[in-house]
Backbone as numpy.savetxt, mean C-alpha at the origin, in Angstrom:
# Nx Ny Nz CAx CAy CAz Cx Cy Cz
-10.03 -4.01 -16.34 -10.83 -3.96 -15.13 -10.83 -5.31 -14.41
-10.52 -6.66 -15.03 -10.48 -7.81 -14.46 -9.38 -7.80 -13.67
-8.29 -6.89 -13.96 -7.12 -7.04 -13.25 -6.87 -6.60 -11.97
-8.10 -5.22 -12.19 -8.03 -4.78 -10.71 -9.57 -5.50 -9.76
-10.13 -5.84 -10.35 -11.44 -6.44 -9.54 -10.18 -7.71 -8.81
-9.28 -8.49 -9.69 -8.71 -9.89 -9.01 -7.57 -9.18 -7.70
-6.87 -7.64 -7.91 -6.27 -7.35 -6.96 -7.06 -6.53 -5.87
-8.11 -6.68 -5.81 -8.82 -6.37 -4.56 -8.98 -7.04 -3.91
-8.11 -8.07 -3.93 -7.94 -9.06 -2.73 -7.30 -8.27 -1.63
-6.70 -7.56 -1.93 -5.86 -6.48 -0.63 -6.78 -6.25 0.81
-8.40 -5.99 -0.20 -9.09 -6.01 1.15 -9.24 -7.00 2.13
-9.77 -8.01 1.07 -9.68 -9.90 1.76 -8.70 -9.57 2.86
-7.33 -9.70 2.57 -6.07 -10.08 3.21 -5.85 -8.74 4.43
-6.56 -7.75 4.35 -6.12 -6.85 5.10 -7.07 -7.48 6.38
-8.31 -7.91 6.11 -9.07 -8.13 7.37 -8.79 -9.15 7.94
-7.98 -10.49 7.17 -7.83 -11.36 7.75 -6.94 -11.01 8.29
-5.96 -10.28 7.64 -4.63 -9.58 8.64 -4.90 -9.36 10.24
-5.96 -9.11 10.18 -6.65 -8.71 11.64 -6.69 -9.71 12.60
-7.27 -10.53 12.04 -7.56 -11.57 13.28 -6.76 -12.93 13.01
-5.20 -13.14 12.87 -4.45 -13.83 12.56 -3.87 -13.66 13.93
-3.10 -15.02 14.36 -2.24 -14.78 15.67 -1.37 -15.52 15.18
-1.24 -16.37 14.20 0.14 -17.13 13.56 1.13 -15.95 13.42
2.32 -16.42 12.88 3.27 -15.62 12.31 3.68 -15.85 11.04
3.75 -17.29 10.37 3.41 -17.50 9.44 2.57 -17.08 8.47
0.99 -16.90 8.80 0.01 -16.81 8.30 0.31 -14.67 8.61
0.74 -14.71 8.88 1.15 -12.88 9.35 1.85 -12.91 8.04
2.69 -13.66 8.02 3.69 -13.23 6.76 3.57 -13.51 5.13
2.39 -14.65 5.45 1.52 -14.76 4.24 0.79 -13.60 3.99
-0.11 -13.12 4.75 -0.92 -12.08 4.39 -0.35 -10.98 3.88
0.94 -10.52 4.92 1.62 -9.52 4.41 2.40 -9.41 3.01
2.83 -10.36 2.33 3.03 -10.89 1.07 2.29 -10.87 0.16
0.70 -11.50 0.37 -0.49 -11.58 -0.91 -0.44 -9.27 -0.87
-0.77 -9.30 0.42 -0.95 -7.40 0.54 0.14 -6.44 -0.25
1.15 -6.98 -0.22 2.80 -6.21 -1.05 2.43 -6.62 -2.36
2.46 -7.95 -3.03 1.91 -7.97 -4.29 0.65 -7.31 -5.20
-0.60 -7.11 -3.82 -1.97 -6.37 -4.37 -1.92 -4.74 -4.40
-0.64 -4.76 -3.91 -0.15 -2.80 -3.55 0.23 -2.77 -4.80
1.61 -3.32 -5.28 2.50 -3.26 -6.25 1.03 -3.41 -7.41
0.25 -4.20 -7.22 -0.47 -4.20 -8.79 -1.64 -2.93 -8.80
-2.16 -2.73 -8.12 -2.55 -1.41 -7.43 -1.73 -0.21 -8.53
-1.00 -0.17 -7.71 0.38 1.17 -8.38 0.51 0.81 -9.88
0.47 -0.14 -10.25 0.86 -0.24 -11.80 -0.28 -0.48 -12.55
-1.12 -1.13 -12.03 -2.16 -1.06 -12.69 -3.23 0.35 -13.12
-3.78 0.86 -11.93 -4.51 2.38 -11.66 -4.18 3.03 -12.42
-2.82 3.58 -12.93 -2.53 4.83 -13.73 -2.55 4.31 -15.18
-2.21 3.15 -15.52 -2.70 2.12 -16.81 -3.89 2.78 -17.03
-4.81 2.33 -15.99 -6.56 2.38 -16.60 -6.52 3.98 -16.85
-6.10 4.90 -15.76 -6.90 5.98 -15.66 -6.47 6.61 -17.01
-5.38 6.70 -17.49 -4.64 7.16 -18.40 -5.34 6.64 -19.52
-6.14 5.05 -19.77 -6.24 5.11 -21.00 -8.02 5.49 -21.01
-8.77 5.67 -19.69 -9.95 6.44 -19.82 -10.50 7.93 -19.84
-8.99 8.52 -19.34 -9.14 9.64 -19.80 -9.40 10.71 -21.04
-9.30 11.99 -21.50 -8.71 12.42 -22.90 -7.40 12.41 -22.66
-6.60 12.11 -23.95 -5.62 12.61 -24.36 -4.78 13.59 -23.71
-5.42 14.84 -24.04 -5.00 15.92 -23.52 -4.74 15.85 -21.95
-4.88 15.12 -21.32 -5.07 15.85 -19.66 -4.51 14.25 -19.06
-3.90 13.21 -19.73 -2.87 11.87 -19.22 -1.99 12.07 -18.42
-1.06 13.57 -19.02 0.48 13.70 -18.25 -0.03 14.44 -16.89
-1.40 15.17 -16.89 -1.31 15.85 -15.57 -2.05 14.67 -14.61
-2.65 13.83 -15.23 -3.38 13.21 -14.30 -2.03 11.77 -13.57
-1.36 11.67 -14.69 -0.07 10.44 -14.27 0.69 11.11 -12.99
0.96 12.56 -13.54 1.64 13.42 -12.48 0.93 13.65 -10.57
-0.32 13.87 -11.09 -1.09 13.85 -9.99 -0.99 12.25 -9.21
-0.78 11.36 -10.06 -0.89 9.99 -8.66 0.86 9.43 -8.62
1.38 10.12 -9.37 2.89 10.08 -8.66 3.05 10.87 -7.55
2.34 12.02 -7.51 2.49 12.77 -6.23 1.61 12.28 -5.04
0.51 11.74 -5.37 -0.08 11.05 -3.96 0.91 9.90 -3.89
1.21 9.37 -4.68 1.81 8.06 -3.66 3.23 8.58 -3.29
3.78 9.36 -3.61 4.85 10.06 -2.84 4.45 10.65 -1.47
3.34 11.36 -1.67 3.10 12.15 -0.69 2.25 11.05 0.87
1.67 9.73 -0.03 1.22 8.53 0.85 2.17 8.44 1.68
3.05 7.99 0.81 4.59 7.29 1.32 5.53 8.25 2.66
5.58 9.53 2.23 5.75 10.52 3.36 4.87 10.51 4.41
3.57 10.59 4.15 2.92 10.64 5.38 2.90 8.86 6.16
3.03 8.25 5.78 3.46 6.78 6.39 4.57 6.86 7.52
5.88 7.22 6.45 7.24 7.67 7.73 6.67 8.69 8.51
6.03 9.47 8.21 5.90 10.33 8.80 5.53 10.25 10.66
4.38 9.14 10.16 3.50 8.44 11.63 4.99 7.58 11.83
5.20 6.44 11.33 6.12 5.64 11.85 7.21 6.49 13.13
7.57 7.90 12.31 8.76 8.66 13.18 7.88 8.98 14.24
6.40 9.37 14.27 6.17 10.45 15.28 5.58 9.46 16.60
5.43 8.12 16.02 5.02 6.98 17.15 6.12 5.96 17.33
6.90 6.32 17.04 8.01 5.65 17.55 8.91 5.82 19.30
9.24 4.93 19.20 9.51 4.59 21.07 10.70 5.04 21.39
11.77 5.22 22.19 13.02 5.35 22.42 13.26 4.64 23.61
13.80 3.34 23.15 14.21 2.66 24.07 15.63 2.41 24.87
15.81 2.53 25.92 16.82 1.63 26.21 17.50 0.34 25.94
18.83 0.42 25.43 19.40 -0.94 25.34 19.47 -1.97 26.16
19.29 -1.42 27.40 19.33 -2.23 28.34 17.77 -2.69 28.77
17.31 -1.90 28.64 15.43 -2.46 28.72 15.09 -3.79 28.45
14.11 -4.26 28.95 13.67 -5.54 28.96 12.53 -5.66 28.21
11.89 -4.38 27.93 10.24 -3.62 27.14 10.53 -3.87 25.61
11.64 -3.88 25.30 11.96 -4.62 23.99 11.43 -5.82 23.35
């Protein structure tokens, strides 16, 4: 539990994410945030798996492989459906 209380920094970094106008400091944040995801994902199914019973580990491991698949789809998903079509020649680039 210490491991995930120290990666809840994700929140920290997401708000500062907000009100940053560097690019630097953009790419810092976005970095501490990719590392607190990645420990996130590996960590969570660690705990849940070893607070669960026995019996019911493989459906519950199964169940958060499918949300973060199904996260991950719905992510592209927005990315495709708000995406722009620009001209090469455009200047809006």
């Amino acid at each position: 539990t210490n491991a995930l209380a120290i990666s809840s920094c994700f929140g920290c970094c997401a708000l500062f994410l907000g009100f940053v106008d560097d690019f630097y400091l953009h790419v810092f944040f976005r970095a501490i945030i990719g590392l607190c995801i990645g420990a996130y994902s590996t960590l969570c199914p660690l705990y849940v798996t070893e607070t669960i019973p026995a019996e019911m580990r493989g459906k519950v491991g199964t169940v958060f492989q499918i949300s973060i698949c199904f996260s991950i789809f719905c992510a592209q998903f927005v990315n495709w459906a708000s995406k722009r079509d620009y001209d090469a020649t455009s200047k809006d680039v």
